[in-house]
C-alpha cells in the first residue's frame, strides 16, 4: 500500500487506497521545473507510480539534494530564467519523449523583490520575476519541442499560476494587492504566455493551467520566516501556518497528478484549475484537507481602491 502523504505537516493524511488507484506512469517520462515544494513531491509520486524517467530541475542544488535518489530520477541544476537554463534542460532530455511537464518554478532568485511597492521596485527585481515565471517557461517549452512532439499519446504541460493573474472581475477591477503589483504583473503575463503557448504550440502538447493556493512552498516559507510580520502576506501566512490551515506539497501534487492523468483533453485545457475546482473534482476524494481556500476562495489581502 502506498505511504505517499501518509504523515503530513498539517496533521492530515491522504487516502492510501486512492493514491494506489491513481493511473500509473509506466513507460512515461516527466519533466518538472522547480522541485522545492510541489514539484519535488510530484517527482516522488511519479516515481512511485512507475515513471520511466523523471527529470527534476532546480536552480538550487539544495532543493535537488532533498529528493531521494532513484534509478529513474535525473537531477539537473539549471535556472530556467537564464538563456542557458532551457538549453541545459534540453541537453539533459536528449531524444527522450516527454509525456508530462510540470512548470512549477515560480519564485525569482530574490524573493524579497516580490513584495516591493512599485514606487521603489528595482528593474532587476522586475526582470527576475519575469525571467522565471514568463520567459523561462516559454523557452523551456520551446527548447523541448521535439521531445513533446515525439510523445504518444499527446504530451501534457501543466503551468502553475496564481489568482493575481485573474481579471477583470465582474466589477471591472483587477486583483491588485498593495505592494504586490509587480508580482501580479508577472503572474498576469504568465497567464497570457500560457494562452499563447496553448494556441501556438497546439500541435506539440496540451496545456493545462492551475493555482496551487495556500500550499507550503518556497514562497510561503519566505513569507513566514523572512518578511516583517506586519506585511499583509506574511501576516496571513503566519496565521494560516499556526492553524495548520494550508495544503502540503504532497496534497497539491496528488491533485495535480490527477488533473494531468485523469482528465479529458478538453477538460484539461479548459479554464483554470483553481483550488476550489481542483479540490471538489479530485482533492476531496483523495483525502486532501479542506482549508479556508476551499470553503471561501483564496483569502488575499484586500485590493487597492
PDB file of C-alpha atoms in Angstrom:
ATOM      1  CA  UNK A   1       0.000   0.000   0.000  1.00  0.00           C
ATOM      2  CA  UNK A   2       1.228   3.499  -0.817  1.00  0.00           C
ATOM      3  CA  UNK A   3       2.737   5.556   2.019  1.00  0.00           C
ATOM      4  CA  UNK A   4       2.830   8.758  -0.043  1.00  0.00           C
ATOM      5  CA  UNK A   5       1.234  11.520   2.015  1.00  0.00           C
ATOM      6  CA  UNK A   6       0.569   9.236   4.979  1.00  0.00           C
ATOM      7  CA  UNK A   7       2.014  11.708   7.523  1.00  0.00           C
ATOM      8  CA  UNK A   8       1.715  15.387   6.646  1.00  0.00           C
ATOM      9  CA  UNK A   9       2.881  18.556   8.397  1.00  0.00           C
ATOM     10  CA  UNK A  10      -0.671  19.976   8.579  1.00  0.00           C
ATOM     11  CA  UNK A  11      -1.880  16.965  10.557  1.00  0.00           C
ATOM     12  CA  UNK A  12      -3.643  15.383   7.605  1.00  0.00           C
ATOM     13  CA  UNK A  13      -3.092  12.116   5.736  1.00  0.00           C
ATOM     14  CA  UNK A  14      -4.061  11.081   2.220  1.00  0.00           C
ATOM     15  CA  UNK A  15      -6.175   8.040   1.401  1.00  0.00           C
ATOM     16  CA  UNK A  16      -3.568   5.357   0.644  1.00  0.00           C
ATOM     17  CA  UNK A  17      -6.002   3.254  -1.336  1.00  0.00           C
ATOM     18  CA  UNK A  18      -6.928   6.188  -3.558  1.00  0.00           C
ATOM     19  CA  UNK A  19      -3.254   7.012  -4.168  1.00  0.00           C
ATOM     20  CA  UNK A  20      -2.665   3.374  -5.070  1.00  0.00           C
ATOM     21  CA  UNK A  21      -5.562   3.521  -7.537  1.00  0.00           C
ATOM     22  CA  UNK A  22      -4.284   6.568  -9.444  1.00  0.00           C
ATOM     23  CA  UNK A  23      -3.262   5.927 -13.085  1.00  0.00           C
ATOM     24  CA  UNK A  24       0.284   4.614 -13.340  1.00  0.00           C
ATOM     25  CA  UNK A  25       3.209   6.269 -15.114  1.00  0.00           C
ATOM     26  CA  UNK A  26       4.727   3.153 -16.635  1.00  0.00           C
ATOM     27  CA  UNK A  27       6.574   3.956 -19.844  1.00  0.00           C
ATOM     28  CA  UNK A  28       6.125   7.706 -19.299  1.00  0.00           C
ATOM     29  CA  UNK A  29       8.784  10.409 -18.971  1.00  0.00           C
ATOM     30  CA  UNK A  30       8.249  13.518 -16.872  1.00  0.00           C
ATOM     31  CA  UNK A  31       9.971  16.919 -16.702  1.00  0.00           C
ATOM     32  CA  UNK A  32       9.495  19.097 -13.624  1.00  0.00           C
ATOM     33  CA  UNK A  33      10.980  22.580 -13.264  1.00  0.00           C
ATOM     34  CA  UNK A  34      11.218  23.727  -9.652  1.00  0.00           C
ATOM     35  CA  UNK A  35      11.319  20.971  -7.015  1.00  0.00           C
ATOM     36  CA  UNK A  36      11.450  22.763  -3.654  1.00  0.00           C
ATOM     37  CA  UNK A  37       7.813  22.026  -2.807  1.00  0.00           C
ATOM     38  CA  UNK A  38       5.019  20.845  -5.104  1.00  0.00           C
ATOM     39  CA  UNK A  39       7.421  19.884  -7.887  1.00  0.00           C
ATOM     40  CA  UNK A  40       9.539  17.738  -5.582  1.00  0.00           C
ATOM     41  CA  UNK A  41       6.503  15.943  -4.185  1.00  0.00           C
ATOM     42  CA  UNK A  42       5.210  15.368  -7.715  1.00  0.00           C
ATOM     43  CA  UNK A  43       8.566  13.906  -8.744  1.00  0.00           C
ATOM     44  CA  UNK A  44       8.414  11.379  -5.903  1.00  0.00           C
ATOM     45  CA  UNK A  45       4.804  10.475  -6.709  1.00  0.00           C
ATOM     46  CA  UNK A  46       5.586   9.945 -10.402  1.00  0.00           C
ATOM     47  CA  UNK A  47       8.457   7.635  -9.462  1.00  0.00           C
ATOM     48  CA  UNK A  48       6.229   5.717  -7.043  1.00  0.00           C
ATOM     49  CA  UNK A  49       3.711   5.317  -9.871  1.00  0.00           C
ATOM     50  CA  UNK A  50       6.354   3.762 -12.118  1.00  0.00           C
ATOM     51  CA  UNK A  51       7.612   6.608 -14.324  1.00  0.00           C
ATOM     52  CA  UNK A  52      10.356   5.508 -16.707  1.00  0.00           C
ATOM     53  CA  UNK A  53      12.262   8.756 -16.207  1.00  0.00           C
ATOM     54  CA  UNK A  54      11.713  11.894 -14.133  1.00  0.00           C
ATOM     55  CA  UNK A  55      13.892  14.888 -14.983  1.00  0.00           C
ATOM     56  CA  UNK A  56      13.886  17.173 -11.934  1.00  0.00           C
ATOM     57  CA  UNK A  57      15.208  20.697 -12.470  1.00  0.00           C
ATOM     58  CA  UNK A  58      16.043  23.395  -9.946  1.00  0.00           C
ATOM     59  CA  UNK A  59      18.443  26.318  -9.723  1.00  0.00           C
ATOM     60  CA  UNK A  60      19.338  25.347  -6.147  1.00  0.00           C
ATOM     61  CA  UNK A  61      21.331  22.183  -5.573  1.00  0.00           C
ATOM     62  CA  UNK A  62      19.899  22.005  -2.047  1.00  0.00           C
ATOM     63  CA  UNK A  63      16.391  21.504  -3.458  1.00  0.00           C
ATOM     64  CA  UNK A  64      17.605  18.659  -5.662  1.00  0.00           C
ATOM     65  CA  UNK A  65      19.518  17.107  -2.765  1.00  0.00           C
ATOM     66  CA  UNK A  66      16.255  16.773  -0.789  1.00  0.00           C
ATOM     67  CA  UNK A  67      14.924  14.344  -3.392  1.00  0.00           C
ATOM     68  CA  UNK A  68      15.694  10.732  -2.560  1.00  0.00           C
ATOM     69  CA  UNK A  69      17.942   9.135  -5.158  1.00  0.00           C
ATOM     70  CA  UNK A  70      16.196   6.793  -7.572  1.00  0.00           C
ATOM     71  CA  UNK A  71      17.398   4.861 -10.605  1.00  0.00           C
ATOM     72  CA  UNK A  72      14.804   6.644 -12.770  1.00  0.00           C
ATOM     73  CA  UNK A  73      15.444  10.142 -11.389  1.00  0.00           C
ATOM     74  CA  UNK A  74      17.685  12.610 -13.244  1.00  0.00           C
ATOM     75  CA  UNK A  75      18.613  15.722 -11.266  1.00  0.00           C
ATOM     76  CA  UNK A  76      19.504  18.808 -13.306  1.00  0.00           C
ATOM     77  CA  UNK A  77      20.868  22.025 -11.848  1.00  0.00           C
ATOM     78  CA  UNK A  78      19.630  24.803 -14.115  1.00  0.00           C
ATOM     79  CA  UNK A  79      17.955  28.201 -13.844  1.00  0.00           C
ATOM     80  CA  UNK A  80      15.092  28.438 -16.332  1.00  0.00           C
ATOM     81  CA  UNK A  81      15.255  32.223 -16.095  1.00  0.00           C
ATOM     82  CA  UNK A  82      18.613  32.376 -17.858  1.00  0.00           C
ATOM     83  CA  UNK A  83      19.439  31.933 -21.529  1.00  0.00           C
ATOM     84  CA  UNK A  84      21.460  28.805 -20.770  1.00  0.00           C
ATOM     85  CA  UNK A  85      18.901  27.143 -18.484  1.00  0.00           C
ATOM     86  CA  UNK A  86      16.500  25.830 -21.155  1.00  0.00           C
ATOM     87  CA  UNK A  87      19.465  24.630 -23.228  1.00  0.00           C
ATOM     88  CA  UNK A  88      20.796  22.676 -20.242  1.00  0.00           C
ATOM     89  CA  UNK A  89      17.379  21.080 -19.731  1.00  0.00           C
ATOM     90  CA  UNK A  90      17.078  20.139 -23.408  1.00  0.00           C
ATOM     91  CA  UNK A  91      20.541  18.579 -23.310  1.00  0.00           C
ATOM     92  CA  UNK A  92      19.569  16.512 -20.257  1.00  0.00           C
ATOM     93  CA  UNK A  93      16.409  15.322 -22.011  1.00  0.00           C
ATOM     94  CA  UNK A  94      18.278  14.331 -25.174  1.00  0.00           C
ATOM     95  CA  UNK A  95      15.968  12.451 -27.538  1.00  0.00           C
ATOM     96  CA  UNK A  96      13.671  11.210 -24.765  1.00  0.00           C
ATOM     97  CA  UNK A  97       9.953  11.707 -25.485  1.00  0.00           C
ATOM     98  CA  UNK A  98       8.463  13.816 -22.690  1.00  0.00           C
ATOM     99  CA  UNK A  99       4.877  12.912 -21.847  1.00  0.00           C
ATOM    100  CA  UNK A 100       4.236  15.241 -18.908  1.00  0.00           C
ATOM    101  CA  UNK A 101       5.711  18.609 -17.940  1.00  0.00           C
ATOM    102  CA  UNK A 102       5.088  20.483 -14.695  1.00  0.00           C
ATOM    103  CA  UNK A 103       6.205  24.118 -14.933  1.00  0.00           C
ATOM    104  CA  UNK A 104       6.379  24.562 -11.167  1.00  0.00           C
ATOM    105  CA  UNK A 105       9.253  27.055 -10.876  1.00  0.00           C
ATOM    106  CA  UNK A 106       7.651  30.338  -9.831  1.00  0.00           C
ATOM    107  CA  UNK A 107       9.978  32.033  -7.344  1.00  0.00           C
ATOM    108  CA  UNK A 108      12.539  34.572  -8.552  1.00  0.00           C
ATOM    109  CA  UNK A 109      16.063  34.465  -7.171  1.00  0.00           C
ATOM    110  CA  UNK A 110      15.358  37.465  -4.933  1.00  0.00           C
ATOM    111  CA  UNK A 111      12.077  36.605  -3.239  1.00  0.00           C
ATOM    112  CA  UNK A 112      12.191  39.850  -1.256  1.00  0.00           C
ATOM    113  CA  UNK A 113      11.608  41.718  -4.508  1.00  0.00           C
ATOM    114  CA  UNK A 114       8.155  40.192  -4.910  1.00  0.00           C
ATOM    115  CA  UNK A 115       6.599  42.279  -2.156  1.00  0.00           C
ATOM    116  CA  UNK A 116       8.089  45.635  -3.136  1.00  0.00           C
ATOM    117  CA  UNK A 117       5.925  48.662  -3.879  1.00  0.00           C
ATOM    118  CA  UNK A 118       6.071  49.934  -7.457  1.00  0.00           C
ATOM    119  CA  UNK A 119       7.371  53.251  -6.164  1.00  0.00           C
ATOM    120  CA  UNK A 120      10.646  51.570  -5.272  1.00  0.00           C
ATOM    121  CA  UNK A 121      10.861  48.183  -7.008  1.00  0.00           C
ATOM    122  CA  UNK A 122      14.077  47.761  -8.980  1.00  0.00           C
ATOM    123  CA  UNK A 123      14.375  46.865 -12.639  1.00  0.00           C
ATOM    124  CA  UNK A 124      16.449  43.864 -11.540  1.00  0.00           C
ATOM    125  CA  UNK A 125      13.653  42.514  -9.348  1.00  0.00           C
ATOM    126  CA  UNK A 126      11.027  43.002 -12.073  1.00  0.00           C
ATOM    127  CA  UNK A 127      13.248  41.264 -14.626  1.00  0.00           C
ATOM    128  CA  UNK A 128      13.937  38.499 -12.104  1.00  0.00           C
ATOM    129  CA  UNK A 129      10.224  37.723 -11.757  1.00  0.00           C
ATOM    130  CA  UNK A 130       9.555  37.894 -15.490  1.00  0.00           C
ATOM    131  CA  UNK A 131      12.595  35.759 -16.329  1.00  0.00           C
ATOM    132  CA  UNK A 132      11.451  32.967 -14.022  1.00  0.00           C
ATOM    133  CA  UNK A 133       7.688  32.930 -14.446  1.00  0.00           C
ATOM    134  CA  UNK A 134       7.293  34.045 -18.064  1.00  0.00           C
ATOM    135  CA  UNK A 135      10.361  33.857 -20.289  1.00  0.00           C
ATOM    136  CA  UNK A 136      11.726  30.772 -18.549  1.00  0.00           C
ATOM    137  CA  UNK A 137       8.540  28.763 -19.009  1.00  0.00           C
ATOM    138  CA  UNK A 138       8.198  29.793 -22.649  1.00  0.00           C
ATOM    139  CA  UNK A 139      11.757  28.970 -23.600  1.00  0.00           C
ATOM    140  CA  UNK A 140      11.796  25.654 -21.725  1.00  0.00           C
ATOM    141  CA  UNK A 141       8.790  24.533 -23.786  1.00  0.00           C
ATOM    142  CA  UNK A 142      10.421  25.852 -26.934  1.00  0.00           C
ATOM    143  CA  UNK A 143      13.679  24.022 -26.153  1.00  0.00           C
ATOM    144  CA  UNK A 144      11.957  20.648 -25.636  1.00  0.00           C
ATOM    145  CA  UNK A 145       9.582  20.954 -28.584  1.00  0.00           C
ATOM    146  CA  UNK A 146      10.877  17.829 -30.314  1.00  0.00           C
ATOM    147  CA  UNK A 147      10.602  15.857 -27.062  1.00  0.00           C
ATOM    148  CA  UNK A 148       6.975  16.906 -26.701  1.00  0.00           C
ATOM    149  CA  UNK A 149       6.091  16.145 -30.307  1.00  0.00           C
ATOM    150  CA  UNK A 150       7.536  12.626 -30.078  1.00  0.00           C
ATOM    151  CA  UNK A 151       5.373  11.672 -27.077  1.00  0.00           C
ATOM    152  CA  UNK A 152       2.480   9.265 -27.547  1.00  0.00           C
ATOM    153  CA  UNK A 153      -0.253   9.917 -26.531  1.00  0.00           C
ATOM    154  CA  UNK A 154      -0.052  13.696 -26.853  1.00  0.00           C
ATOM    155  CA  UNK A 155       2.138  15.376 -24.232  1.00  0.00           C
ATOM    156  CA  UNK A 156       0.595  17.397 -21.413  1.00  0.00           C
ATOM    157  CA  UNK A 157       2.145  20.559 -19.972  1.00  0.00           C
ATOM    158  CA  UNK A 158       0.837  21.968 -16.680  1.00  0.00           C
ATOM    159  CA  UNK A 159       1.636  25.566 -15.767  1.00  0.00           C
ATOM    160  CA  UNK A 160       1.383  26.835 -12.192  1.00  0.00           C
ATOM    161  CA  UNK A 161      -0.038  30.339 -11.906  1.00  0.00           C
ATOM    162  CA  UNK A 162      -1.714  32.439  -9.227  1.00  0.00           C
ATOM    163  CA  UNK A 163      -5.035  34.240  -8.704  1.00  0.00           C
ATOM    164  CA  UNK A 164      -3.222  37.549  -9.218  1.00  0.00           C
ATOM    165  CA  UNK A 165      -3.482  36.723 -12.925  1.00  0.00           C
ATOM    166  CA  UNK A 166      -7.271  36.639 -12.871  1.00  0.00           C
ATOM    167  CA  UNK A 167      -9.281  39.579 -14.119  1.00  0.00           C
ATOM    168  CA  UNK A 168     -11.026  41.675 -14.691  1.00  0.00           C
ATOM    169  CA  UNK A 169     -13.581  40.829 -12.016  1.00  0.00           C
ATOM    170  CA  UNK A 170     -17.309  41.395 -12.698  1.00  0.00           C
ATOM    171  CA  UNK A 171     -16.993  44.988 -11.487  1.00  0.00           C
ATOM    172  CA  UNK A 172     -14.160  45.647 -13.947  1.00  0.00           C
ATOM    173  CA  UNK A 173     -11.398  45.772 -11.331  1.00  0.00           C
ATOM    174  CA  UNK A 174      -8.293  43.589 -11.051  1.00  0.00           C
ATOM    175  CA  UNK A 175      -6.720  41.830  -8.082  1.00  0.00           C
ATOM    176  CA  UNK A 176      -4.073  44.442  -7.314  1.00  0.00           C
ATOM    177  CA  UNK A 177      -2.774  43.990  -3.768  1.00  0.00           C
ATOM    178  CA  UNK A 178      -0.815  46.994  -2.431  1.00  0.00           C
ATOM    179  CA  UNK A 179       2.906  46.290  -2.707  1.00  0.00           C
ATOM    180  CA  UNK A 180       2.317  43.310  -4.982  1.00  0.00           C
ATOM    181  CA  UNK A 181       1.566  44.878  -8.351  1.00  0.00           C
ATOM    182  CA  UNK A 182       4.922  43.795  -9.796  1.00  0.00           C
ATOM    183  CA  UNK A 183       4.350  40.195  -8.738  1.00  0.00           C
ATOM    184  CA  UNK A 184       0.787  40.377 -10.055  1.00  0.00           C
ATOM    185  CA  UNK A 185       2.011  41.721 -13.387  1.00  0.00           C
ATOM    186  CA  UNK A 186       4.391  38.770 -13.743  1.00  0.00           C
ATOM    187  CA  UNK A 187       1.571  36.343 -12.927  1.00  0.00           C
ATOM    188  CA  UNK A 188      -0.743  38.017 -15.435  1.00  0.00           C
ATOM    189  CA  UNK A 189       1.995  37.774 -18.070  1.00  0.00           C
ATOM    190  CA  UNK A 190       2.449  34.116 -17.140  1.00  0.00           C
ATOM    191  CA  UNK A 191      -1.241  33.506 -17.889  1.00  0.00           C
ATOM    192  CA  UNK A 192      -1.030  35.321 -21.222  1.00  0.00           C
ATOM    193  CA  UNK A 193       2.093  33.414 -22.284  1.00  0.00           C
ATOM    194  CA  UNK A 194       0.294  30.215 -21.267  1.00  0.00           C
ATOM    195  CA  UNK A 195      -2.664  31.027 -23.510  1.00  0.00           C
ATOM    196  CA  UNK A 196      -0.237  31.882 -26.298  1.00  0.00           C
ATOM    197  CA  UNK A 197       1.583  28.563 -25.972  1.00  0.00           C
ATOM    198  CA  UNK A 198      -1.737  26.716 -25.917  1.00  0.00           C
ATOM    199  CA  UNK A 199      -2.517  28.307 -29.289  1.00  0.00           C
ATOM    200  CA  UNK A 200       0.898  28.368 -30.970  1.00  0.00           C
ATOM    201  CA  UNK A 201       2.136  25.012 -29.643  1.00  0.00           C
ATOM    202  CA  UNK A 202      -1.155  23.142 -30.002  1.00  0.00           C
ATOM    203  CA  UNK A 203       0.474  20.600 -32.307  1.00  0.00           C
ATOM    204  CA  UNK A 204       3.128  19.867 -29.673  1.00  0.00           C
ATOM    205  CA  UNK A 205       1.140  19.377 -26.474  1.00  0.00           C
ATOM    206  CA  UNK A 206      -1.989  20.023 -24.441  1.00  0.00           C
ATOM    207  CA  UNK A 207      -1.670  22.881 -21.948  1.00  0.00           C
ATOM    208  CA  UNK A 208      -3.348  22.966 -18.526  1.00  0.00           C
ATOM    209  CA  UNK A 209      -3.240  25.833 -16.025  1.00  0.00           C
ATOM    210  CA  UNK A 210      -3.851  25.931 -12.287  1.00  0.00           C
ATOM    211  CA  UNK A 211      -3.406  27.706  -8.957  1.00  0.00           C
ATOM    212  CA  UNK A 212      -1.799  25.854  -6.034  1.00  0.00           C
ATOM    213  CA  UNK A 213      -3.490  28.092  -3.460  1.00  0.00           C
ATOM    214  CA  UNK A 214      -2.137  28.160   0.082  1.00  0.00           C
ATOM    215  CA  UNK A 215       0.344  25.318  -0.335  1.00  0.00           C
ATOM    216  CA  UNK A 216       3.572  25.146   1.655  1.00  0.00           C
ATOM    217  CA  UNK A 217       6.315  26.191  -0.767  1.00  0.00           C
ATOM    218  CA  UNK A 218       9.498  28.230  -1.092  1.00  0.00           C
ATOM    219  CA  UNK A 219       7.299  31.291  -1.473  1.00  0.00           C
ATOM    220  CA  UNK A 220       5.270  30.710   1.692  1.00  0.00           C
ATOM    221  CA  UNK A 221       8.346  29.688   3.672  1.00  0.00           C
ATOM    222  CA  UNK A 222       9.945  33.006   2.719  1.00  0.00           C
ATOM    223  CA  UNK A 223       6.827  34.881   3.855  1.00  0.00           C
ATOM    224  CA  UNK A 224       6.761  33.051   7.174  1.00  0.00           C
ATOM    225  CA  UNK A 225      10.452  33.408   8.033  1.00  0.00           C
ATOM    226  CA  UNK A 226      11.987  36.419   6.275  1.00  0.00           C
ATOM    227  CA  UNK A 227       9.250  39.036   5.937  1.00  0.00           C
ATOM    228  CA  UNK A 228       8.195  41.622   8.506  1.00  0.00           C
ATOM    229  CA  UNK A 229       5.135  40.140  10.231  1.00  0.00           C
ATOM    230  CA  UNK A 230       3.345  43.456   9.627  1.00  0.00           C
ATOM    231  CA  UNK A 231       3.488  42.744   5.897  1.00  0.00           C
ATOM    232  CA  UNK A 232      -0.063  41.665   4.878  1.00  0.00           C
ATOM    233  CA  UNK A 233       1.015  38.492   3.068  1.00  0.00           C
ATOM    234  CA  UNK A 234       3.462  37.483   5.815  1.00  0.00           C
ATOM    235  CA  UNK A 235       0.808  38.074   8.462  1.00  0.00           C
ATOM    236  CA  UNK A 236      -1.730  35.970   6.575  1.00  0.00           C
ATOM    237  CA  UNK A 237       0.703  33.095   6.008  1.00  0.00           C
ATOM    238  CA  UNK A 238       1.868  33.090   9.639  1.00  0.00           C
ATOM    239  CA  UNK A 239      -1.726  32.955  10.875  1.00  0.00           C
ATOM    240  CA  UNK A 240      -2.606  30.119   8.496  1.00  0.00           C
ATOM    241  CA  UNK A 241       0.527  28.166   9.454  1.00  0.00           C
ATOM    242  CA  UNK A 242      -0.243  28.436  13.166  1.00  0.00           C
ATOM    243  CA  UNK A 243      -3.707  26.998  12.494  1.00  0.00           C
ATOM    244  CA  UNK A 244      -2.361  24.285  10.114  1.00  0.00           C
ATOM    245  CA  UNK A 245      -4.764  25.787   7.572  1.00  0.00           C
ATOM    246  CA  UNK A 246      -2.746  25.019   4.456  1.00  0.00           C
ATOM    247  CA  UNK A 247      -2.094  22.277   1.945  1.00  0.00           C
ATOM    248  CA  UNK A 248       1.143  20.337   1.934  1.00  0.00           C
ATOM    249  CA  UNK A 249       3.177  19.824  -1.258  1.00  0.00           C
ATOM    250  CA  UNK A 250       2.121  16.169  -1.218  1.00  0.00           C
ATOM    251  CA  UNK A 251      -1.580  17.035  -1.199  1.00  0.00           C
ATOM    252  CA  UNK A 252      -1.332  19.551  -4.028  1.00  0.00           C
ATOM    253  CA  UNK A 253       0.988  17.314  -6.047  1.00  0.00           C
ATOM    254  CA  UNK A 254      -1.525  14.471  -5.783  1.00  0.00           C
ATOM    255  CA  UNK A 255      -4.341  16.705  -7.037  1.00  0.00           C
ATOM    256  CA  UNK A 256      -2.253  17.996  -9.945  1.00  0.00           C
ATOM    257  CA  UNK A 257      -1.178  14.432 -10.763  1.00  0.00           C
ATOM    258  CA  UNK A 258      -4.875  13.557 -11.012  1.00  0.00           C
ATOM    259  CA  UNK A 259      -5.544  16.528 -13.283  1.00  0.00           C
ATOM    260  CA  UNK A 260      -2.629  15.588 -15.533  1.00  0.00           C
ATOM    261  CA  UNK A 261      -3.556  11.906 -15.813  1.00  0.00           C
ATOM    262  CA  UNK A 262      -7.333  11.585 -15.392  1.00  0.00           C
ATOM    263  CA  UNK A 263      -8.958  14.483 -17.263  1.00  0.00           C
ATOM    264  CA  UNK A 264     -10.217  14.526 -20.841  1.00  0.00           C
ATOM    265  CA  UNK A 265      -8.263  16.617 -23.337  1.00  0.00           C
ATOM    266  CA  UNK A 266     -10.990  19.264 -23.294  1.00  0.00           C
ATOM    267  CA  UNK A 267     -11.308  19.485 -19.510  1.00  0.00           C
ATOM    268  CA  UNK A 268      -7.547  19.571 -19.074  1.00  0.00           C
ATOM    269  CA  UNK A 269      -7.208  22.700 -21.208  1.00  0.00           C
ATOM    270  CA  UNK A 270     -10.453  24.459 -20.261  1.00  0.00           C
ATOM    271  CA  UNK A 271     -10.463  27.237 -17.679  1.00  0.00           C
ATOM    272  CA  UNK A 272      -8.331  27.408 -14.562  1.00  0.00           C
ATOM    273  CA  UNK A 273      -7.785  24.509 -12.198  1.00  0.00           C
ATOM    274  CA  UNK A 274      -8.117  26.746  -9.149  1.00  0.00           C
ATOM    275  CA  UNK A 275      -8.176  25.486  -5.579  1.00  0.00           C
ATOM    276  CA  UNK A 276     -11.952  25.026  -5.354  1.00  0.00           C
ATOM    277  CA  UNK A 277     -12.275  23.253  -8.708  1.00  0.00           C
ATOM    278  CA  UNK A 278      -9.249  21.045  -8.024  1.00  0.00           C
ATOM    279  CA  UNK A 279     -10.471  20.119  -4.550  1.00  0.00           C
ATOM    280  CA  UNK A 280     -14.051  19.312  -5.489  1.00  0.00           C
ATOM    281  CA  UNK A 281     -13.031  17.332  -8.578  1.00  0.00           C
ATOM    282  CA  UNK A 282     -10.146  15.335  -7.103  1.00  0.00           C
ATOM    283  CA  UNK A 283      -8.873  16.548  -3.732  1.00  0.00           C
ATOM    284  CA  UNK A 284     -11.785  15.640  -1.501  1.00  0.00           C
ATOM    285  CA  UNK A 285     -11.872  12.070  -2.778  1.00  0.00           C
ATOM    286  CA  UNK A 286      -8.121  11.718  -2.172  1.00  0.00           C
ATOM    287  CA  UNK A 287      -8.421  12.928   1.413  1.00  0.00           C
ATOM    288  CA  UNK A 288      -6.909  16.380   0.866  1.00  0.00           C
ATOM    289  CA  UNK A 289      -7.559  18.759   3.747  1.00  0.00           C
ATOM    290  CA  UNK A 290     -10.486  21.183   3.411  1.00  0.00           C
ATOM    291  CA  UNK A 291      -8.807  24.519   4.107  1.00  0.00           C
ATOM    292  CA  UNK A 292     -10.185  28.081   4.037  1.00  0.00           C
ATOM    293  CA  UNK A 293      -9.334  28.466   0.348  1.00  0.00           C
ATOM    294  CA  UNK A 294     -11.663  25.578  -0.469  1.00  0.00           C
ATOM    295  CA  UNK A 295     -14.511  26.931   1.645  1.00  0.00           C
ATOM    296  CA  UNK A 296     -14.347  30.581   0.650  1.00  0.00           C
ATOM    297  CA  UNK A 297     -11.907  31.030  -2.224  1.00  0.00           C
ATOM    298  CA  UNK A 298      -8.356  32.382  -2.000  1.00  0.00           C
ATOM    299  CA  UNK A 299      -8.030  34.619   1.043  1.00  0.00           C
ATOM    300  CA  UNK A 300      -5.833  37.509  -0.073  1.00  0.00           C
ATOM    301  CA  UNK A 301      -5.316  40.986   1.407  1.00  0.00           C
ATOM    302  CA  UNK A 302      -7.938  43.413   0.063  1.00  0.00           C
ATOM    303  CA  UNK A 303      -7.196  45.025  -3.304  1.00  0.00           C
ATOM    304  CA  UNK A 304      -6.361  48.704  -3.577  1.00  0.00           C
ATOM    305  CA  UNK A 305      -9.257  51.083  -4.194  1.00  0.00           C
TER     306      UNK A 305
END
